[in-house]
CSV table of C-alpha atoms and ligand atoms in Angstrom, one decimal:
chain,number,residue,atom,x,y,z
A,213,UNK,CA,61.1,93.3,-7.3
A,214,UNK,CA,61.3,91.3,-10.5
A,215,UNK,CA,63.0,88.5,-8.7
A,216,UNK,CA,60.3,88.4,-6.1
A,217,UNK,CA,57.7,88.5,-8.8
A,218,UNK,CA,59.4,85.5,-10.5
A,219,UNK,CA,59.4,83.6,-7.3
A,220,UNK,CA,55.8,84.4,-6.7
A,221,UNK,CA,54.9,83.4,-10.2
A,222,UNK,CA,56.6,80.1,-10.0
A,223,UNK,CA,54.9,79.4,-6.6
A,224,UNK,CA,51.6,80.2,-8.2
A,225,UNK,CA,52.4,77.9,-11.1
A,226,UNK,CA,53.3,75.1,-8.6
A,227,UNK,CA,50.1,75.7,-6.8
A,228,UNK,CA,48.1,75.4,-10.0
A,229,UNK,CA,49.9,72.2,-10.8
A,230,UNK,CA,49.1,70.8,-7.4
A,231,UNK,CA,45.5,71.7,-7.8
A,232,UNK,CA,45.3,70.2,-11.2
A,233,UNK,CA,46.9,67.0,-10.0
A,234,UNK,CA,44.6,66.8,-6.9
A,235,UNK,CA,41.6,67.2,-9.1
A,236,UNK,CA,42.5,64.3,-11.4
A,237,UNK,CA,39.8,61.7,-10.8
A,238,UNK,CA,41.6,58.9,-9.0
A,239,UNK,CA,41.0,56.5,-6.1
A,240,UNK,CA,41.6,58.0,-2.6
A,241,UNK,CA,45.2,58.2,-1.5
A,242,UNK,CA,46.8,54.9,-0.4
A,243,UNK,CA,44.4,52.7,-2.3
A,244,UNK,CA,46.4,49.8,-3.8
A,245,UNK,CA,45.5,49.0,-7.4
A,246,UNK,CA,45.5,45.8,-9.4
A,247,UNK,CA,46.3,45.0,-12.9
A,248,UNK,CA,43.9,43.0,-14.9
A,249,UNK,CA,46.2,40.0,-15.3
A,250,UNK,CA,46.1,36.3,-14.2
A,251,UNK,CA,46.7,37.4,-10.6
A,252,UNK,CA,43.9,40.0,-10.6
A,253,UNK,CA,41.4,38.3,-8.2
A,254,UNK,CA,44.1,37.5,-5.7
A,255,UNK,CA,45.5,41.0,-5.9
A,256,UNK,CA,42.0,42.5,-5.4
A,257,UNK,CA,41.6,40.6,-2.0
A,258,UNK,CA,44.6,42.5,-0.5
A,259,UNK,CA,43.8,45.8,-2.2
A,260,UNK,CA,40.2,46.0,-1.1
A,261,UNK,CA,41.0,44.9,2.4
A,262,UNK,CA,43.4,47.8,2.7
A,263,UNK,CA,40.9,50.2,1.0
A,264,UNK,CA,38.1,49.3,3.3
A,265,UNK,CA,40.1,50.1,6.4
A,266,UNK,CA,41.2,53.4,4.9
A,267,UNK,CA,37.6,54.3,4.3
A,268,UNK,CA,36.6,53.6,7.9
A,269,UNK,CA,36.6,57.2,9.0
A,270,UNK,CA,34.8,58.2,5.8
A,271,UNK,CA,36.1,60.3,2.9
A,272,UNK,CA,34.8,63.9,2.5
A,273,UNK,CA,36.1,64.3,-1.1
A,274,UNK,CA,34.1,61.3,-2.2
A,275,UNK,CA,31.1,62.1,0.0
A,276,UNK,CA,31.5,58.9,2.0
A,277,UNK,CA,30.3,59.1,5.6
A,278,UNK,CA,32.1,57.5,8.5
A,279,UNK,CA,31.6,53.7,8.2
A,280,UNK,CA,32.2,52.9,11.8
A,281,UNK,CA,29.8,53.1,13.3
A,282,UNK,CA,27.7,53.2,10.1
A,283,UNK,CA,24.6,55.3,10.6
A,284,UNK,CA,21.4,54.1,9.0
A,285,UNK,CA,18.4,56.5,9.4
A,286,UNK,CA,15.7,53.9,8.7
A,287,UNK,CA,15.5,50.3,7.7
A,288,UNK,CA,12.2,48.5,7.0
A,289,UNK,CA,12.0,44.8,7.0
A,290,UNK,CA,8.9,43.1,5.7
A,291,UNK,CA,9.0,39.4,6.4
A,292,UNK,CA,5.9,38.0,4.7
A,293,UNK,CA,6.5,34.3,4.6
A,294,UNK,CA,4.7,32.0,7.0
A,295,UNK,CA,5.3,31.2,9.8
A,296,UNK,CA,6.6,34.7,10.2
A,297,UNK,CA,4.6,37.7,9.0
A,298,UNK,CA,6.2,40.7,10.4
A,299,UNK,CA,7.0,44.3,9.8
A,300,UNK,CA,10.0,45.6,11.6
A,301,UNK,CA,11.3,49.1,11.3
A,302,UNK,CA,14.7,50.0,12.7
A,303,UNK,CA,15.4,53.7,13.1
A,304,UNK,CA,18.6,55.7,14.0
A,305,UNK,CA,20.5,52.6,13.6
A,306,UNK,CA,24.3,52.5,14.4
A,307,UNK,CA,26.1,49.5,13.0
A,308,UNK,CA,29.3,48.8,15.1
A,309,UNK,CA,32.4,46.7,14.4
A,310,UNK,CA,31.4,45.7,10.9
A,311,UNK,CA,34.3,47.3,9.1
A,312,UNK,CA,37.1,46.6,11.7
A,313,UNK,CA,36.2,42.9,11.9
A,314,UNK,CA,35.7,42.3,8.2
A,315,UNK,CA,38.1,40.4,6.0
A,316,UNK,CA,37.6,39.7,2.3
A,317,UNK,CA,38.7,36.1,1.6
A,318,UNK,CA,38.1,35.6,-2.1
A,319,UNK,CA,37.2,37.4,-5.3
A,320,UNK,CA,35.7,35.9,-8.5
A,321,UNK,CA,35.5,38.6,-11.2
A,322,UNK,CA,34.5,38.8,-14.8
A,323,UNK,CA,35.2,42.4,-15.6
A,324,UNK,CA,34.2,41.9,-19.3
A,325,UNK,CA,30.7,41.3,-17.9
A,326,UNK,CA,31.2,43.9,-15.2
A,327,UNK,CA,30.6,41.2,-12.6
A,328,UNK,CA,32.4,41.1,-9.2
A,329,UNK,CA,31.7,38.3,-6.7
A,330,UNK,CA,33.3,38.3,-3.3
A,331,UNK,CA,33.3,36.3,-0.1
A,332,UNK,CA,34.0,38.0,3.2
A,333,UNK,CA,33.9,37.1,6.8
A,334,UNK,CA,32.8,39.5,9.5
A,335,UNK,CA,33.4,38.6,13.2
A,336,UNK,CA,30.9,41.0,14.6
A,337,UNK,CA,28.0,43.2,13.3
A,338,UNK,CA,26.3,45.0,16.2
A,339,UNK,CA,23.2,46.9,15.2
A,340,UNK,CA,21.9,49.2,17.9
A,341,UNK,CA,18.8,51.4,17.3
A,342,UNK,CA,15.1,52.0,17.9
A,343,UNK,CA,12.7,49.4,16.7
A,344,UNK,CA,9.0,49.2,15.9
A,345,UNK,CA,7.6,45.8,15.2
A,346,UNK,CA,4.3,44.2,14.7
A,347,UNK,CA,3.1,40.9,13.3
A,348,UNK,CA,3.8,37.3,14.1
A,349,UNK,CA,6.9,35.2,14.8
A,350,UNK,CA,6.5,31.5,14.8
A,351,UNK,CA,2.7,31.9,15.0
A,352,UNK,CA,3.0,34.1,18.1
A,353,UNK,CA,1.8,37.7,17.9
A,354,UNK,CA,4.6,40.2,18.6
A,355,UNK,CA,4.4,43.9,18.9
A,356,UNK,CA,6.6,46.6,20.5
A,357,UNK,CA,8.6,49.7,20.3
A,358,UNK,CA,11.9,50.4,22.1
A,359,UNK,CA,15.6,49.8,21.8
A,360,UNK,CA,16.9,47.0,19.8
A,361,UNK,CA,20.2,45.2,19.7
A,362,UNK,CA,20.7,42.7,16.8
A,363,UNK,CA,24.2,41.2,16.8
A,364,UNK,CA,25.6,38.9,14.2
A,365,UNK,CA,28.6,36.8,15.1
A,366,UNK,CA,31.1,35.2,12.6
A,367,UNK,CA,29.1,36.0,9.5
A,368,UNK,CA,30.0,34.8,6.1
A,369,UNK,CA,28.8,37.3,3.5
A,370,UNK,CA,28.6,36.9,-0.2
A,371,UNK,CA,28.6,40.1,-2.2
A,372,UNK,CA,27.5,40.1,-5.8
A,373,UNK,CA,28.2,43.4,-7.6
A,374,UNK,CA,26.6,43.7,-11.0
A,375,UNK,CA,27.9,46.7,-12.8
A,376,UNK,CA,27.1,48.5,-16.0
A,377,UNK,CA,29.4,50.5,-18.2
A,378,UNK,CA,28.7,54.1,-19.2
A,379,UNK,CA,30.7,57.0,-20.8
A,380,UNK,CA,31.3,60.5,-19.5
A,381,UNK,CA,33.2,62.8,-21.8
A,382,UNK,CA,34.4,59.8,-23.8
A,383,UNK,CA,35.8,58.1,-20.7
A,384,UNK,CA,34.6,54.7,-19.5
A,385,UNK,CA,33.0,54.4,-16.1
A,386,UNK,CA,31.2,51.6,-14.4
A,387,UNK,CA,28.3,52.0,-11.9
A,388,UNK,CA,26.7,49.2,-9.9
A,389,UNK,CA,23.1,48.6,-10.8
A,390,UNK,CA,22.8,45.9,-8.3
A,391,UNK,CA,24.6,44.9,-5.1
A,392,UNK,CA,23.3,41.6,-3.7
A,393,UNK,CA,24.3,40.5,-0.3
A,394,UNK,CA,23.6,37.3,1.5
A,395,UNK,CA,24.4,36.7,5.2
A,396,UNK,CA,25.3,33.4,6.9
A,397,UNK,CA,26.0,34.1,10.6
A,398,UNK,CA,27.2,31.4,13.1
A,399,UNK,CA,25.0,33.0,15.8
A,400,UNK,CA,22.6,35.9,16.1
A,401,UNK,CA,21.7,37.6,19.3
A,402,UNK,CA,18.4,39.5,19.4
A,403,UNK,CA,17.3,41.9,22.1
A,404,UNK,CA,14.1,43.9,21.7
A,405,UNK,CA,13.4,46.0,24.8
A,406,UNK,CA,9.9,46.6,25.9
A,407,UNK,CA,8.0,44.1,23.8
A,408,UNK,CA,4.3,44.2,24.4
A,409,UNK,CA,5.0,47.1,26.7
A,410,UNK,CA,5.4,44.6,29.5
A,411,UNK,CA,8.6,43.6,31.2
A,412,UNK,CA,7.8,40.0,32.0
A,413,UNK,CA,6.3,39.2,28.6
A,414,UNK,CA,9.2,40.9,26.9
A,415,UNK,CA,11.8,38.9,28.7
A,416,UNK,CA,9.9,35.7,27.9
A,417,UNK,CA,9.6,36.6,24.2
A,418,UNK,CA,13.3,37.6,24.0
A,419,UNK,CA,14.3,34.3,25.5
A,420,UNK,CA,12.1,32.5,23.0
A,421,UNK,CA,13.6,34.5,20.1
A,422,UNK,CA,17.1,33.7,21.0
A,423,UNK,CA,16.4,30.0,21.6
A,424,UNK,CA,15.0,30.0,18.1
A,425,UNK,CA,17.4,32.5,16.5
A,426,UNK,CA,18.0,30.4,13.5
A,427,UNK,CA,14.4,30.2,12.4
A,428,UNK,CA,13.7,33.8,13.3
A,429,UNK,CA,16.8,35.2,11.5
A,430,UNK,CA,16.1,33.0,8.4
A,431,UNK,CA,12.9,35.0,7.9
A,432,UNK,CA,14.5,38.4,8.6
A,433,UNK,CA,17.8,38.0,6.8
A,434,UNK,CA,16.5,38.6,3.2
A,435,UNK,CA,15.1,41.9,4.4
A,436,UNK,CA,18.4,42.8,6.2
A,437,UNK,CA,20.4,41.7,3.1
A,438,UNK,CA,18.3,43.8,0.8
A,439,UNK,CA,18.8,46.9,2.9
A,440,UNK,CA,22.5,46.4,3.3
A,441,UNK,CA,22.8,45.8,-0.5
A,442,UNK,CA,21.3,49.2,-1.1
A,443,UNK,CA,23.6,50.8,1.4
A,444,UNK,CA,26.7,49.1,0.0
A,445,UNK,CA,25.7,49.9,-3.6
A,446,UNK,CA,25.4,53.6,-2.7
A,447,UNK,CA,28.8,53.7,-1.0
A,448,UNK,CA,30.5,51.8,-3.8
A,449,UNK,CA,29.1,54.0,-6.5
A,450,UNK,CA,30.5,57.1,-4.7
A,451,UNK,CA,33.9,55.7,-5.9
A,452,UNK,CA,32.8,54.1,-9.2
A,453,UNK,CA,31.0,57.2,-10.4
A,454,UNK,CA,34.0,59.5,-9.8
A,455,UNK,CA,36.9,57.4,-10.9
A,456,UNK,CA,37.2,56.0,-14.5
A,457,UNK,CA,37.1,52.3,-14.9
A,458,UNK,CA,40.6,52.1,-16.2
A,459,UNK,CA,41.9,54.1,-13.2
A,460,UNK,CA,40.4,51.6,-10.8
A,461,UNK,CA,41.2,48.4,-12.7
A,462,UNK,CA,44.6,48.9,-14.4
A,463,UNK,CA,44.9,47.4,-17.9
B,1756,NAG,C1,24.4,43.8,22.1
B,1756,NAG,O1,24.3,42.4,22.2
B,1756,NAG,C2,25.6,41.8,22.2
B,1756,NAG,C3,25.3,40.3,22.2
B,1756,NAG,O2,24.5,39.9,23.2
B,1756,NAG,C4,26.4,42.2,23.4
B,1756,NAG,O3,27.6,41.6,23.4
B,1756,NAG,C5,26.5,43.8,23.3
B,1756,NAG,O4,27.2,44.2,24.5
B,1756,NAG,C6,25.1,44.4,23.2
B,1756,NAG,N1,25.3,45.9,23.0
B,1756,NAG,C7,24.7,46.8,23.8
B,1756,NAG,C8,25.0,48.2,23.4
B,1756,NAG,O5,24.0,46.5,24.7
């Protein structure tokens, strides 16, 4: 009896130990870490490339949803600059391929200033969802509601993460107050079904939009970038607000 009790007690102890260890705030399992030394920026490229792929199915513990496809409930783009004045709402958006086909190429960091700049390349960002649009594109009136497919190919993305330090129970954390994104795609394919509620007009307009994709996307891209910046900031902060600064970036 006493022997059994001792075994049980030591098992309980082990269990408590495991629970304590599991609750220590640290990055998700398998995330490589980097020391803040001369090699830091290079180290971060490989570490974050591994981390992003690990996060692809999401992470319950950190409240991170599946990232592929990434679901976006609603995204509103106001493009107010002539020659385009346009309001575009995308709903129930699914963003495909963005994580699998992304590679970070370079980091430039200044952690003393809580600044992280990163260049990445994404082969394919396929956004599928419902759209509502009205306004003008290249002086032409455009209206419609229906299914949309906006696909960006070979996109260079610059990420600018601007953090601010704060303390929780005497421990330093960093949260991102801004996450700025800029997109530079090699090609954008646009498909808005049912423009003008008219098949022929819709086909003509879609052809026109794709022939002029560069001008059209130039007007839309600030809006897309703003929306993605907010999404990326939210996702990043799920990690930053749980894990102390010195556990993410080793001193
Ligand atoms: C979206 O458009 C791209 C580029 O034209 C195409 O390759 C892809 O198959 C389309 N996706 C859907 C679901 O139609």
